[in-house]
Structure formats: structure tokens, C-alpha cells
Tab-separated table of C-alpha atoms and ligand atoms in Angstrom:
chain	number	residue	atom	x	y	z
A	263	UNK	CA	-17.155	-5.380	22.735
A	264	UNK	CA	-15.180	-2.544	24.733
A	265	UNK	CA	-12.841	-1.219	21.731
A	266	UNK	CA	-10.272	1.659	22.639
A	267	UNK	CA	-8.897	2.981	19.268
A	268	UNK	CA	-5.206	4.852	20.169
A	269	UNK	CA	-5.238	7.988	16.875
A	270	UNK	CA	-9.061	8.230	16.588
A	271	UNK	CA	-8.759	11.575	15.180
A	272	UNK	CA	-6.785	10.226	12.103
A	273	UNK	CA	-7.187	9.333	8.727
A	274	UNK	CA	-8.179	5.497	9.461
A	275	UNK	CA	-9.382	6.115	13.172
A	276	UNK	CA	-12.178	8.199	12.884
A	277	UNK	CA	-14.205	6.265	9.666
A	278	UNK	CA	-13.039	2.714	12.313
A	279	UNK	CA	-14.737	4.186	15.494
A	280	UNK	CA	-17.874	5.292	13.111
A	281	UNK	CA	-18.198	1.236	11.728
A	282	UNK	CA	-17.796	0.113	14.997
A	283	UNK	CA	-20.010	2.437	16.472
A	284	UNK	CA	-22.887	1.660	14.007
A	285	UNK	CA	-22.579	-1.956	14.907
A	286	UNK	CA	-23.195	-1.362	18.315
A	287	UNK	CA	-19.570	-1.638	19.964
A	288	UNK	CA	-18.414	0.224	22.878
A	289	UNK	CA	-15.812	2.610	21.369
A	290	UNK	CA	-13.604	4.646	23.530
A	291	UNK	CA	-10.315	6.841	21.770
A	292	UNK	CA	-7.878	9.275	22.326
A	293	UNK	CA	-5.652	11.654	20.331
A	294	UNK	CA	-3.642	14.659	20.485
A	295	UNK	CA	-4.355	16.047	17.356
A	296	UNK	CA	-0.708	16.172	16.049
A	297	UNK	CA	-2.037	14.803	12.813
A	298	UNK	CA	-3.961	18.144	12.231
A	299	UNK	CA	-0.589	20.355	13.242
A	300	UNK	CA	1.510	18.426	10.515
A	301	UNK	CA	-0.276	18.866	7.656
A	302	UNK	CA	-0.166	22.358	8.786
A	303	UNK	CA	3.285	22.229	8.893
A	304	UNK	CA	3.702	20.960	5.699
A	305	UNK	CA	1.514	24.145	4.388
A	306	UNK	CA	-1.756	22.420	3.530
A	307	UNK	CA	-5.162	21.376	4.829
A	308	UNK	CA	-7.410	18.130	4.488
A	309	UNK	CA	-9.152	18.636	0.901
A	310	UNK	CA	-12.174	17.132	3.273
A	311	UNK	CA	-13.360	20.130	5.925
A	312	UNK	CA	-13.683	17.917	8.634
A	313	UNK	CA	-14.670	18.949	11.897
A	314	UNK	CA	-13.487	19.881	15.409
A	315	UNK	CA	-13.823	16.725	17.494
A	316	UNK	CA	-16.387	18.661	19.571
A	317	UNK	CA	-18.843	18.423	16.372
A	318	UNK	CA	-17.706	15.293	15.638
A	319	UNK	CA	-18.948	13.712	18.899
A	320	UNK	CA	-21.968	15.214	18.864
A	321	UNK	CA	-22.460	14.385	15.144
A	322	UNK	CA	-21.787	10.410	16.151
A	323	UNK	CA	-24.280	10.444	19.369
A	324	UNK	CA	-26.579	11.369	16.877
A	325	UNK	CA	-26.186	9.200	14.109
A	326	UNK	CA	-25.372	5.820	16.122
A	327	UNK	CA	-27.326	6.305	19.152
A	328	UNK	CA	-24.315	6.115	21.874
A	329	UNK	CA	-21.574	8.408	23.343
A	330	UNK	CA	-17.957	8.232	22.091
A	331	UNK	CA	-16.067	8.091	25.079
A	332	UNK	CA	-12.939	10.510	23.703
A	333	UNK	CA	-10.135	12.184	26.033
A	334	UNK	CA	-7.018	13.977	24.461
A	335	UNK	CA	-4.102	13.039	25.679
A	336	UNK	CA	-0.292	11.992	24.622
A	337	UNK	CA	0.339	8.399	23.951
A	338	UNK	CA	4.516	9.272	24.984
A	339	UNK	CA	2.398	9.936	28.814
A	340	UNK	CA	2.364	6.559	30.527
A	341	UNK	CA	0.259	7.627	33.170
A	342	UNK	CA	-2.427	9.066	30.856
A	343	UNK	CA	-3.024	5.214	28.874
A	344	UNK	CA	-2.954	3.775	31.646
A	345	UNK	CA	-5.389	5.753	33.648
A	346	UNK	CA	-7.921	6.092	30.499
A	347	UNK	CA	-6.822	1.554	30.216
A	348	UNK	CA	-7.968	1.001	34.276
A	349	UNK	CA	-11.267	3.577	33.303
A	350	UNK	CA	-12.243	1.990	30.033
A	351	UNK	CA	-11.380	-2.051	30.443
A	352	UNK	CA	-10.778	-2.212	26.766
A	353	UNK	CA	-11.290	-5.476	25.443
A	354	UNK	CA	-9.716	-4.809	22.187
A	355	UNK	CA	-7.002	-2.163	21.198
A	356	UNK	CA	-6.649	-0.862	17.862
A	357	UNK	CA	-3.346	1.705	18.159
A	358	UNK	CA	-3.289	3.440	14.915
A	359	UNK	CA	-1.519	6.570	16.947
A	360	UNK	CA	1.573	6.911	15.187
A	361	UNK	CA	3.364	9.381	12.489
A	362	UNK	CA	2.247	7.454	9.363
A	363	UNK	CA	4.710	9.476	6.899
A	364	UNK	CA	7.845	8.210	5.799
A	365	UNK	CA	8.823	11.988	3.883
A	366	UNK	CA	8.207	13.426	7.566
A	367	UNK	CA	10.831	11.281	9.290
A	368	UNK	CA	13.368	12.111	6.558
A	369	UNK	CA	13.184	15.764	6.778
A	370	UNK	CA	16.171	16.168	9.345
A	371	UNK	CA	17.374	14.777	12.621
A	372	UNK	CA	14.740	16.820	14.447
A	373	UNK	CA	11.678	14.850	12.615
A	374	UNK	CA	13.792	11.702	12.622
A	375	UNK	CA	13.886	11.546	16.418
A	376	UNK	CA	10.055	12.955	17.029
A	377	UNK	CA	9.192	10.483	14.909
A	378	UNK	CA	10.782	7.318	16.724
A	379	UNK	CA	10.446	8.665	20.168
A	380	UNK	CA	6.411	8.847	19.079
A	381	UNK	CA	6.295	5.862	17.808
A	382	UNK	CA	8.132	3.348	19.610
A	383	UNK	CA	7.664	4.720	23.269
A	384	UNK	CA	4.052	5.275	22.391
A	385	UNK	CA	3.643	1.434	21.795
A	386	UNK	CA	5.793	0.207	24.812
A	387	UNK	CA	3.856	2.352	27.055
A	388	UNK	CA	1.038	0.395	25.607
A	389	UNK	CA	2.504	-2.598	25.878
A	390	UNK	CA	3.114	-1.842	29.491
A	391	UNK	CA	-0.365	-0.416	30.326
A	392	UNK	CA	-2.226	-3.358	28.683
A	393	UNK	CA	0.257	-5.844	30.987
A	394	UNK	CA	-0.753	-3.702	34.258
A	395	UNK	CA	-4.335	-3.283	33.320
A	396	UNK	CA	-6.060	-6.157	30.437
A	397	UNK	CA	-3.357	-8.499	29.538
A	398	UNK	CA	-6.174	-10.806	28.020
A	399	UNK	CA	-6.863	-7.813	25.708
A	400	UNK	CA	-6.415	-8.089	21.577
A	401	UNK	CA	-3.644	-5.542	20.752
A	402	UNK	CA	-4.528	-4.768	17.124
A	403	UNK	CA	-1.618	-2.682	16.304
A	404	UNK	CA	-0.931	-0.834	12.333
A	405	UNK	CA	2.625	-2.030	11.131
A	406	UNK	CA	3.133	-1.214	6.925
A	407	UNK	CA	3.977	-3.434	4.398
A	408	UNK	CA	7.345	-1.079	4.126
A	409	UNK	CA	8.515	-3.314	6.396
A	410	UNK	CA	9.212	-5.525	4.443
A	411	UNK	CA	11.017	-3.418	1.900
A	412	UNK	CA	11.871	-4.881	-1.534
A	413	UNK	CA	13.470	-8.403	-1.339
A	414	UNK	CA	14.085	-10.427	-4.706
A	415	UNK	CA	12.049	-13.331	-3.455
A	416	UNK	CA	8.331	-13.247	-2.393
A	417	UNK	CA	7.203	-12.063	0.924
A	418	UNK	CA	5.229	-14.512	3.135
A	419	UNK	CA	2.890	-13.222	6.160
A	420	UNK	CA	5.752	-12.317	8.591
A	421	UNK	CA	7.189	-15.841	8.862
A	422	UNK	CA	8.733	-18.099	7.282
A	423	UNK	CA	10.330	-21.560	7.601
A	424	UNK	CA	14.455	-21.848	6.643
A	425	UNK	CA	16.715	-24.216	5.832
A	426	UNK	CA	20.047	-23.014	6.756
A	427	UNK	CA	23.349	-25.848	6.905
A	428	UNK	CA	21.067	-28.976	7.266
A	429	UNK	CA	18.558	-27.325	10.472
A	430	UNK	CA	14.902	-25.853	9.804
A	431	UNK	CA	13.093	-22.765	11.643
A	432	UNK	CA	10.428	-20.897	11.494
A	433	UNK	CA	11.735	-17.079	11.795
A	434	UNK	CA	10.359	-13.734	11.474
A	435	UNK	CA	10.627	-12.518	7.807
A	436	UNK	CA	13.817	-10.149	7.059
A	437	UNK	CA	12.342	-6.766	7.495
A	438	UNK	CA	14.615	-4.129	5.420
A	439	UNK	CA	12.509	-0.675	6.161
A	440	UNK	CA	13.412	1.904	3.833
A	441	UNK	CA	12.874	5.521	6.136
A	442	UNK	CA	13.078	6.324	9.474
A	443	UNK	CA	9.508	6.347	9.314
A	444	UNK	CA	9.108	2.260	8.357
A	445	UNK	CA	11.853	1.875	10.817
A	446	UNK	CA	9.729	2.707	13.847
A	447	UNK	CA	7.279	-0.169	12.479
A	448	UNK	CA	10.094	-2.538	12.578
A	449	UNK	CA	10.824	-1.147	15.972
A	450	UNK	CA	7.530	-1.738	17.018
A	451	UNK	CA	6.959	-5.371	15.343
A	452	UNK	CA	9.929	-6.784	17.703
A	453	UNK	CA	8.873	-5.198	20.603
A	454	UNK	CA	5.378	-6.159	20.127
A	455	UNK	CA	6.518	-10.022	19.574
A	456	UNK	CA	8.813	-9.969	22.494
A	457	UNK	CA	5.892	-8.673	25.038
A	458	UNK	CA	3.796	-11.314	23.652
A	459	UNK	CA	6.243	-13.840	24.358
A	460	UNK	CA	7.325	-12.857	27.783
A	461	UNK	CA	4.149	-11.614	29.184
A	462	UNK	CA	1.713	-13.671	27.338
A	463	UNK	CA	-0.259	-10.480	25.736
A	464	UNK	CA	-2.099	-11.027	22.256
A	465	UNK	CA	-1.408	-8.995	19.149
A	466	UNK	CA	-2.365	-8.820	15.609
A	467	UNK	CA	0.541	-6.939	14.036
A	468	UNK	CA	-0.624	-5.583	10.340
A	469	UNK	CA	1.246	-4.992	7.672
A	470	UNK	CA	-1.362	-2.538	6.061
A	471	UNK	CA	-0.540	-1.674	2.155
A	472	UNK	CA	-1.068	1.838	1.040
A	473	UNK	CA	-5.338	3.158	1.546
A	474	UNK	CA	-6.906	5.300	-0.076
A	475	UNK	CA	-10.217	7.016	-0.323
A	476	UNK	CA	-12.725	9.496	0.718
A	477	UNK	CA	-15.266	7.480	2.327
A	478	UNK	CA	-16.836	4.248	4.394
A	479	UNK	CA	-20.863	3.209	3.916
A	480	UNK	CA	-21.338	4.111	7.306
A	481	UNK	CA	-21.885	7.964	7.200
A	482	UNK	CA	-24.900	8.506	9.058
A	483	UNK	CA	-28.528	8.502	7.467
A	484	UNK	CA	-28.516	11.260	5.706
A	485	UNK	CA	-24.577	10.947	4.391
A	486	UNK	CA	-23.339	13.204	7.142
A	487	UNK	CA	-20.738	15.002	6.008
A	488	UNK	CA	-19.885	16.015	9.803
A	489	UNK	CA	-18.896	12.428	9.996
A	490	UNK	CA	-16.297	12.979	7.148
A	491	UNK	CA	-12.735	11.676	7.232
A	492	UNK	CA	-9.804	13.454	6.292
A	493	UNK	CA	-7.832	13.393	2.854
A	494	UNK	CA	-4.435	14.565	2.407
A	495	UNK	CA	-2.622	15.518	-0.730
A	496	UNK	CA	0.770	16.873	0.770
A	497	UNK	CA	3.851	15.274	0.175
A	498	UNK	CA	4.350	13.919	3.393
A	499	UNK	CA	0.703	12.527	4.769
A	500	UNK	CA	-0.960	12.292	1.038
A	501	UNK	CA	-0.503	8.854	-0.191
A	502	UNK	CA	-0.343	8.224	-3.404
A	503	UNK	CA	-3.418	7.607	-4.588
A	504	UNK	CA	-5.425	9.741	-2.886
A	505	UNK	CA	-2.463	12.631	-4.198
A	506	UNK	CA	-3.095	11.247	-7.919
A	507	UNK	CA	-6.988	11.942	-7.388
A	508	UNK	CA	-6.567	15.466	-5.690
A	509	UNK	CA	-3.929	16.681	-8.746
A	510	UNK	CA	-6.970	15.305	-11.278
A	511	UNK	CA	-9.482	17.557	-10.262
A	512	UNK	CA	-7.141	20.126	-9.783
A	513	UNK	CA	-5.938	19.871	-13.543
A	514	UNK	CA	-2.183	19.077	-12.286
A	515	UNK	CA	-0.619	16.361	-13.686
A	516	UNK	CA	-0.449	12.964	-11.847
A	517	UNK	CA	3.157	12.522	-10.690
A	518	UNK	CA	4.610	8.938	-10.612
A	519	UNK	CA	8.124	8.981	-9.072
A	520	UNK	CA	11.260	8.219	-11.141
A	521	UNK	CA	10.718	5.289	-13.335
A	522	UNK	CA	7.568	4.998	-11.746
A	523	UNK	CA	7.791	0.996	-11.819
A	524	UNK	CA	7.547	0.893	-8.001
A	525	UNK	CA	5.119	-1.511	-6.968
A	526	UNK	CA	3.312	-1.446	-3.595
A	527	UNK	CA	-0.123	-3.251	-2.306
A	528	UNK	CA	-3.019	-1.248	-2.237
A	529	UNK	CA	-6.535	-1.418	-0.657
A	530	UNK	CA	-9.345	1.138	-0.356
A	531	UNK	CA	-10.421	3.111	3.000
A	532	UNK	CA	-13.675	0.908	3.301
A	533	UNK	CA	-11.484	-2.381	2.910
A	534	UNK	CA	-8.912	-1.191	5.685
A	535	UNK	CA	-11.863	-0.619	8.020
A	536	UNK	CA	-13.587	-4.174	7.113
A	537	UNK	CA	-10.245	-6.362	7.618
A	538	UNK	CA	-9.357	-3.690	10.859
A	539	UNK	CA	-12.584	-5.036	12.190
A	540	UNK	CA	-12.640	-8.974	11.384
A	541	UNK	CA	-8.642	-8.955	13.109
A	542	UNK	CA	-10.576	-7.640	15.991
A	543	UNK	CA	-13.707	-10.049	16.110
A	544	UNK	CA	-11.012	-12.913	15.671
A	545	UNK	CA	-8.445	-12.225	18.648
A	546	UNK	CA	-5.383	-14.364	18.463
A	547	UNK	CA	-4.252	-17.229	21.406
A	548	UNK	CA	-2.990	-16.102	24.806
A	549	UNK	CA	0.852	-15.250	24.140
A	550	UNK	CA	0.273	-15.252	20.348
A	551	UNK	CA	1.955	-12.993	18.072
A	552	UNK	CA	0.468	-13.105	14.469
A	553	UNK	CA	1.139	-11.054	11.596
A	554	UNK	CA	-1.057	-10.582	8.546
A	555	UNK	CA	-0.489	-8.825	5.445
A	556	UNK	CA	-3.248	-6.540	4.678
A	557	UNK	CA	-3.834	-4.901	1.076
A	558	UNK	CA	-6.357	-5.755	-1.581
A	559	UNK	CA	-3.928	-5.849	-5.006
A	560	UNK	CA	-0.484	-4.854	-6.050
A	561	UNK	CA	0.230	-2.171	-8.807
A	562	UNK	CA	3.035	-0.297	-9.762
A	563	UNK	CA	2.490	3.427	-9.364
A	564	UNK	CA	2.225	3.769	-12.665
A	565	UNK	CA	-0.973	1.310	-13.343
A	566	UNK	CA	-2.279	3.672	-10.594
A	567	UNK	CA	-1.564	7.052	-12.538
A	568	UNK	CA	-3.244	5.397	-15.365
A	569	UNK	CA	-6.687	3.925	-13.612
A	570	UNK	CA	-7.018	7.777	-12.185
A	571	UNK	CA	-6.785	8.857	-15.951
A	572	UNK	CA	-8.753	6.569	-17.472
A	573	UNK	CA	-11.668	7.560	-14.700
A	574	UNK	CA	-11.009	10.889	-14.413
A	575	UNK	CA	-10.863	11.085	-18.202
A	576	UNK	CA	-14.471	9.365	-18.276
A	577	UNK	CA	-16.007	12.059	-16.142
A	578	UNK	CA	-14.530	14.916	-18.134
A	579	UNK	CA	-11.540	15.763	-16.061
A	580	UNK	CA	-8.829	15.569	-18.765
A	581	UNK	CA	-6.298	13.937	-16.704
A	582	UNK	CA	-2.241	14.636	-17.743
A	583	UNK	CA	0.637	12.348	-16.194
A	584	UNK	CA	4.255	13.506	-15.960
A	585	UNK	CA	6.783	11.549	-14.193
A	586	UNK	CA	8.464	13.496	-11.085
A	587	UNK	CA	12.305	13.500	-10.028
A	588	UNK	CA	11.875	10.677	-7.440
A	589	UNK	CA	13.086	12.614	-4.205
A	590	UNK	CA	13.792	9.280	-2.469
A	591	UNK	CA	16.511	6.298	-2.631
A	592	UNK	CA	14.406	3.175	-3.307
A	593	UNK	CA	14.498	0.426	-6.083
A	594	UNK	CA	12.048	2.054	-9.090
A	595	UNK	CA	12.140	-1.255	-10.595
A	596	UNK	CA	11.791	-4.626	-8.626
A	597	UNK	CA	10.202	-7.816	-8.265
A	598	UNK	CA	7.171	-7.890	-5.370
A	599	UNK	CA	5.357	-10.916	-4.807
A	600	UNK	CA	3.554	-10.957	-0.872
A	601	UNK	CA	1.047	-13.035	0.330
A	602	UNK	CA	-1.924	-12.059	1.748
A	603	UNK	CA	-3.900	-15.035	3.007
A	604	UNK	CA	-4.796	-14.804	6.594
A	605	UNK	CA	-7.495	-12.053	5.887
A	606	UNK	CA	-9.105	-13.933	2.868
A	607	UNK	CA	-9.272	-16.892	4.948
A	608	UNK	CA	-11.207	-14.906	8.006
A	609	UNK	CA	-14.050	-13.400	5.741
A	610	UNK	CA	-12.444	-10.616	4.200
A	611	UNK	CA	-14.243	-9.728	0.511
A	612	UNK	CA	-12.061	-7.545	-0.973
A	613	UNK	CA	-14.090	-4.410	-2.968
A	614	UNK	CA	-12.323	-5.396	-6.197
A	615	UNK	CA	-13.748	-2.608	-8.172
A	616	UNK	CA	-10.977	0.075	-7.661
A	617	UNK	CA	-12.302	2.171	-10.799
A	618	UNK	CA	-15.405	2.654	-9.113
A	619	UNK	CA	-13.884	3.856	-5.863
A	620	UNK	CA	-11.816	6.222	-7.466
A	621	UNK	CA	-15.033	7.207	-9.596
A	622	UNK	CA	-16.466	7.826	-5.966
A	623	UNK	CA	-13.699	9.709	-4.700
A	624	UNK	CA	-13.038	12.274	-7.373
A	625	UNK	CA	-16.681	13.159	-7.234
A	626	UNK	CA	-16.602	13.378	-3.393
A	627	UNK	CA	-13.274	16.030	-3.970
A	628	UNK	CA	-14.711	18.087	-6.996
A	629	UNK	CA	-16.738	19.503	-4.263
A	630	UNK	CA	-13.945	20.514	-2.516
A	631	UNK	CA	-11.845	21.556	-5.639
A	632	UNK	CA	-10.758	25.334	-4.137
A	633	UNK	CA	-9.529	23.719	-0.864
A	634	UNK	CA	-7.162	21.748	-3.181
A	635	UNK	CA	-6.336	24.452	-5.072
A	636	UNK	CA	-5.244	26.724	-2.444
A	637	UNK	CA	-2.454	24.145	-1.198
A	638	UNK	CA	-1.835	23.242	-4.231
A	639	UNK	CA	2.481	24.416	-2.972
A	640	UNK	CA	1.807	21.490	-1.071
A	641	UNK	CA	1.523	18.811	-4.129
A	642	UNK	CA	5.410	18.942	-5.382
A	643	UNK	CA	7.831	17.068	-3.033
A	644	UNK	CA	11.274	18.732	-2.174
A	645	UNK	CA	12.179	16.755	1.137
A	646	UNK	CA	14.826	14.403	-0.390
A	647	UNK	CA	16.102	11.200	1.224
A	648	UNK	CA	19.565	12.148	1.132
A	649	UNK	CA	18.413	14.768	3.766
A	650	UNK	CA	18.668	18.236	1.565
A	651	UNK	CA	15.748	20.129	0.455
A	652	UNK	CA	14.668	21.243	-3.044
A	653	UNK	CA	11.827	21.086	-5.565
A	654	UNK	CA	11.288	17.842	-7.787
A	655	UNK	CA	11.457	18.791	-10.845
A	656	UNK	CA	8.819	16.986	-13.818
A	657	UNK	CA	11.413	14.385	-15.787
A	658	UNK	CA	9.175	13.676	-18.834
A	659	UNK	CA	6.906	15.416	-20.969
A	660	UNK	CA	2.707	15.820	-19.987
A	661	UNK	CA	1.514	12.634	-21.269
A	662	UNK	CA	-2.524	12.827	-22.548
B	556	LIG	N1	-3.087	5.491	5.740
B	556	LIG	C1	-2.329	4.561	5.188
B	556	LIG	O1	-2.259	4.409	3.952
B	556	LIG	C2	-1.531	3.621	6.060
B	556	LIG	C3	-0.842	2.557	5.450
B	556	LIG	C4	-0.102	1.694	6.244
B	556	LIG	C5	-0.053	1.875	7.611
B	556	LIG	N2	-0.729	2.921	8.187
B	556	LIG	C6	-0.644	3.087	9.632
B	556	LIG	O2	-1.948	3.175	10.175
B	556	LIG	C7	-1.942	4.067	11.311
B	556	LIG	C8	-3.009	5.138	11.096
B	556	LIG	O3	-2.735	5.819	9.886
B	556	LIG	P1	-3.528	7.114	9.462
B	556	LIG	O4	-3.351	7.262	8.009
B	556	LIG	O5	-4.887	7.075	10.060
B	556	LIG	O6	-2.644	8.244	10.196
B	556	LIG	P2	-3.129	9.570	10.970
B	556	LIG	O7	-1.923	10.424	11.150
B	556	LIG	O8	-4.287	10.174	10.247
B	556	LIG	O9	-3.620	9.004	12.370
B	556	LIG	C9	-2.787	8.866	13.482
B	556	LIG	C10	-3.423	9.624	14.631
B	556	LIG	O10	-2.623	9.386	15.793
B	556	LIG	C11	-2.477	10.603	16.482
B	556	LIG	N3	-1.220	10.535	17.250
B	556	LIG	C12	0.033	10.361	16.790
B	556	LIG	N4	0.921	10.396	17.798
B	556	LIG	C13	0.196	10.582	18.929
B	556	LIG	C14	0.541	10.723	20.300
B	556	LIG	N5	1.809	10.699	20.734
B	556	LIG	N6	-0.461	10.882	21.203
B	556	LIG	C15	-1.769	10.925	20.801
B	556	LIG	N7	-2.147	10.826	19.516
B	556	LIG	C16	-1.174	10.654	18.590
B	556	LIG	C17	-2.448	11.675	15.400
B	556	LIG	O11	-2.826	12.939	15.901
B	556	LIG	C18	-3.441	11.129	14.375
B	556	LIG	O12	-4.743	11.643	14.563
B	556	LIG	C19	-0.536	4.622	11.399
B	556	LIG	O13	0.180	3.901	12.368
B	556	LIG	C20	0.045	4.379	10.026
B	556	LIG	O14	1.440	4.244	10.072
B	556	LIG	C21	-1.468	3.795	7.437
């Protein structure tokens, strides 16, 4: 299959076009490297030393036999998608080329408006291109289970059917984003459903949970660690996870927010990549719009802290947790109950052993302990929802 991946550079887009590409897919991409500017910005550096995307290209003709057809260019350029759209004659469209941080959008007006004007004019040019170009393409496109936000009830797979003064309908599910950031996905969800519905364009719209992890199966013969990913610990593009493991082998305590009774669905790198690639292999109807909620198991952030410990502790790491001034407004206690059947019912097996990913992926960063270290600034939050700036400060004593 022709499959164009929009943020191939990123996080998730680089291990996706490397699984594609070892299964023998067509894989074209594009990127502007902003994601590489912003964690600059935010005074750190990938704890992974990944490479230019020079290297990396040549480093994936080698390992999977066939070119990676990559141009940099600005998704906000209309004329640039849909020239590289009418080259390419994608068949399937994974657009991953978004700001993924909700602490980056809340930093002031300035990052609030990059990061909507990104986002959401990124995916209507998109939408556009694909209806000038391939409107019988599959637009997979990454939406966040922060969509959703926190309701008091449980959260169904972006529908659900109402009963409201004696009449029924089946209506998109309340979405009640809580940063700029997850607003942009909202944004984006609408617009995506309208296009679908007025121009008769496909989509898979997925509400992803929160990944994490260093690595995918697929990393050449001889584990080619040109074809590594990248792993942020920063505030604002480390999630949490992956920031629990890089404080571990750092010797910093692991920093739940607030309470720390926030719960959020979670699923590692390798799962993302598998369920990315079964929405593709099973496009939706003409016209349809279908939303599936993507994440392997729900824990609060404090199981999380704990599982790190209890590994870390196993391999000699001596892990500490020490709850952190929560910098954000949110509910630290609440009731979270979403589905997530679609996947499971399209082939997805779920990895299930989380303690032996995060054995894997504090191994894989012990190696690059000092890069850690150096940033290590970069680890304590101080952009605050309520739009000032300052330090978190730790709330309860180390815990052992
Ligand atoms: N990583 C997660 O835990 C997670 C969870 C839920 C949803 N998501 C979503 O998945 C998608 C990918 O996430 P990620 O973690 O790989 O993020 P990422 O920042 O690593 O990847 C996004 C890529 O898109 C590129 N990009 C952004 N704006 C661009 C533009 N205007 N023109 C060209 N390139 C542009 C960036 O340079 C970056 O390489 C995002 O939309 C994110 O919101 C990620």
C-alpha cells in the first residue's frame, strides 16, 4: 500500500514508517522538524541520540531494502501537501504532524495560538488536499483520549445513543478538552467528521491514550540503533511514563502530580504502532467517520510511579517517589471508565506485560544515563495552567 505518514520525524512517526517499511509498504513522509526545536526550547534533548534524517534514510534503505520517499516541508503550506499528495497518490494517510504537548499550549498566548494555527489549519489543508487529490484515501488521523476529559459516567468510542424528552440519537460523545493543546484535537475531530460527511472522505479518528517506550521489534538486523526513536523527559513533550523511567535511572524521584489519583489509559510504543497499522489495513466506508479509542489499560499515575519502582528497584536502581505541586487545573481524583473495543475486535493483542517493557526501557536509557543527566533542569515543571511561571515544588516526603 502507498502510506504517506504527515510528522515522520516524531516520536510515533519514525518507529510507524520503520514497521511499515519492513512489511514491504510504500512509505512516503514529511516533517519540518519543529519537534526537534521544542524540546530545545524547553532546554533539553532526546535521552535517545537519534539521528539527522539524512542518516536515518540511509540507515532504513539499508535495513528494509527500499527508499523512504521524505521531503521537509510545512503542513500550515497548502501548496506543499498537495503537491507532495498529486506526486505520491497516497493510499493511506497517517497525520501524526501536530504539537502533541498540552504544557506547550499553556505557556502563554504566543504558544496557545502556534499551537492551534498548527494544528487545525494543518489538518484542513489536509482535508482539502486529500478532496482535490485521493478522496478514496484512509485518513488515519491521531486525536487523544484528552478529548474526552473526565466525565462522571463512562466514555464510549466517540458515540453514543441518547434519550433526551421521549426522542433517541446517536451523537458524538461530549468532548470537554482540558488545554489548549486537547482543544486543537477537538478542533480537529469536528472538522474531520464534517469533511467526511460533506465530501464523502474516510477517516479513522483515534483517541490514542498516553505511549510510552524506547523501542519497536523492528530495528534492523543487527538492532540498529541509527533506526532509534526519540524519548523525551521534559515537562512539556515527556509523557509520563517515559519521564518516571528517565528520573529512575537518573536517581530523581518519580513525580506523580498532586494527589496523584489521576487516571489516564496507557499503551506501549510497540502497541501504538500495531493498532496504527491494523486502522490502516482496515479502511473505513466511503463517507465514514469512525472513532476508536486506542490504549492498552487504565492506571492512575500513581500505580505507574509504583510499577517503575518496583522494576527499577529489581534491577538495582533504588527508585524514590515524591509527589509534585500539580502545576495544572484538572480533577486529581475521578471516576474513568472508556471503552476500547473496536481495536480488540480488529486483531489488536495488546502486550499486557507492562513490567517487562519498562524492564526494557530502563535498560535501553541506562545507556544513555549522562544525556539525562545533563537536562536534568528540564525534569521539574514550572509552566502552570493558570498561565504564570514557577517551579513545582515536591509536596510529600521521598517515599522508598
Ligand atoms: N506520544 C503520545 O503519547 C501521544 C498520545 C496521544 C496522542 N498523540 C498524538 O500523536 C501524534 C504524534 O505524536 P508524537 O508523540 O509522535 O509527537 P511528535 O512531536 O514527536 O511528532 C509530531 C511530528 O510532527 C511534526 N510537525 C508538527 N507540526 C508540523 C508542521 N506544521 N509541518 C510539518 N511537520 C510538523 C513535528 O516536527 C514532529 O516531528 C500527535 O498528533 C499527538 O498529539 C501522541
Amino acid at each position: 500500500m502507498r502510506i504517506f505518514i504527515l510528522g515522520v520525524d516524531g516520536y510515533l512517526g519514525w518507529p510507524l514508517a520503520r514497521y511499515l517499511g519492513a512489511r514491504g509498504h510504500e512509505v512516503a513522509g514529511c516533517d519540518l522538524f519543529l519537534r526537534r526545536k521544542w524540546v530545545e526550547e524547553m532546554g533539553s534533548q532526546s535521552a535517545t541520540p537519534i539521528r539527522t534524517m539524512e542518516e536515518r534514510l540511509v540507515a532504513f534503505k539499508e535495513n528494509f531494502g527500499r527508499e523512504l520517499i521524505f521531503k521537509e516541508g510545512d503542513l500550515r503550506d497548502y501548496d506543499f501537501i498537495l503537491q507532495f499528495f498529486k506526486f505520491f497518490q497516497p493510499e493511506a494517510i497517517v497525520h501524526l504532524g501536530e504539537v502533541p504537548s498540552a504544557p506547550y499550549s499553556m505557556i502563554d498566548v504566543h504558544h496557545c495560538v502556534f499551537t492551534q494555527t498548527n494544528n487545525i489549519a494543518s489538518t484542513l489543508n489536509i482535508l482539502y488536499a486529500m478532496k482535490e487529490v485521493c478522496p478514496q484515501a484512509h485518513l488515519v488521523k491521531l486525536g487523544t483520549m484528552g478529548e474526552y476529559g473526565t466525565p462522571n459516567i463512562d466514555i464510549p468510542e466517540g458515540f453514543f445513543t441518547i434519550e433526551y424528552r421521549g426522542r433517541t440519537d446517536t451523537l458524538p460523545f461530549p468532548r470537554q478538552a482540558g488545554s489548549w493543546y486537547h482543544q486543537t484535537k477537538v478542533h480537529d475531530s469536528h472538522n474531520i467528521m464534517f469533511a467526511c460527511k460533506i465530501w464523502g472522505l474516510r477517516s479513522t479518528d483515534i483517541m490514542q491514550g498516553v505511549v510510552f517506550g524506547t523501542r519497536i521489534n523492528e530495528m534492523g538486523d543487527g538492532d540498529d540503533d541509527r533506526l532509534l526513536t526519540r524519548f523525551d523527559f521534559d515537562q512539556c513533550f515527556g509523557t509520563v511514563l517515559n519521564r518516571y523511567c528517565a528520573q529512575a535511572v537518573i536517581g530523581h524521584p518519580l513525580s506523580p502530580y498532586g494527589a496523584g489519583q489521576q487516571k489516564r489509559g496507557f499503551l506501549p510504543l510497540r502497541d501504538s504502532i500495531q493498532c496504527l497499522t491494523i486502522a490502516i489495513n482496515n479502511p473505513p466506508q466511503e463517507g465514514e467517520y469512525r472513532v476508536f479509542n486506542q490504549f492498552e489499560e487504565v492506571y492512575s499515575v500513581t500505580q505507574l510511579a509504583q510499577k517503575v519502582k518496583k522494576v527499577g528497584d529489581e534491577i538495582g536502581l533504588n527508585v524514590d517517589i515524591s509527589n509534585l505541586e500539580n502545576p495544572r487545573i484538572e480533577k486529581e481524583e475521578h471516576y474513568y471508565n472508556p471503552d476500547h473495543r473496536h481495536l480488540l475486535d480488529l486483531g489488536y493483542k495488546p502486550t499486557h506485560d507492562v513490567e517487562q517493557e519498562l524492564r526494557t526501557i530502563l535498560e535501553d536509557l541506562l545507556k544513555y544515563r549522562s544525556r539525562i543527566e545533563e537536562k536534568k533542569e528540564a525534569l521539574i515543571p514550572d509552566v502552570r495552567w493558570d498561565g504564570t511561571r514557577r517551579k513545582s515544588r515536591f509536596l510529600t516526603e521521598v517515599r522508598r
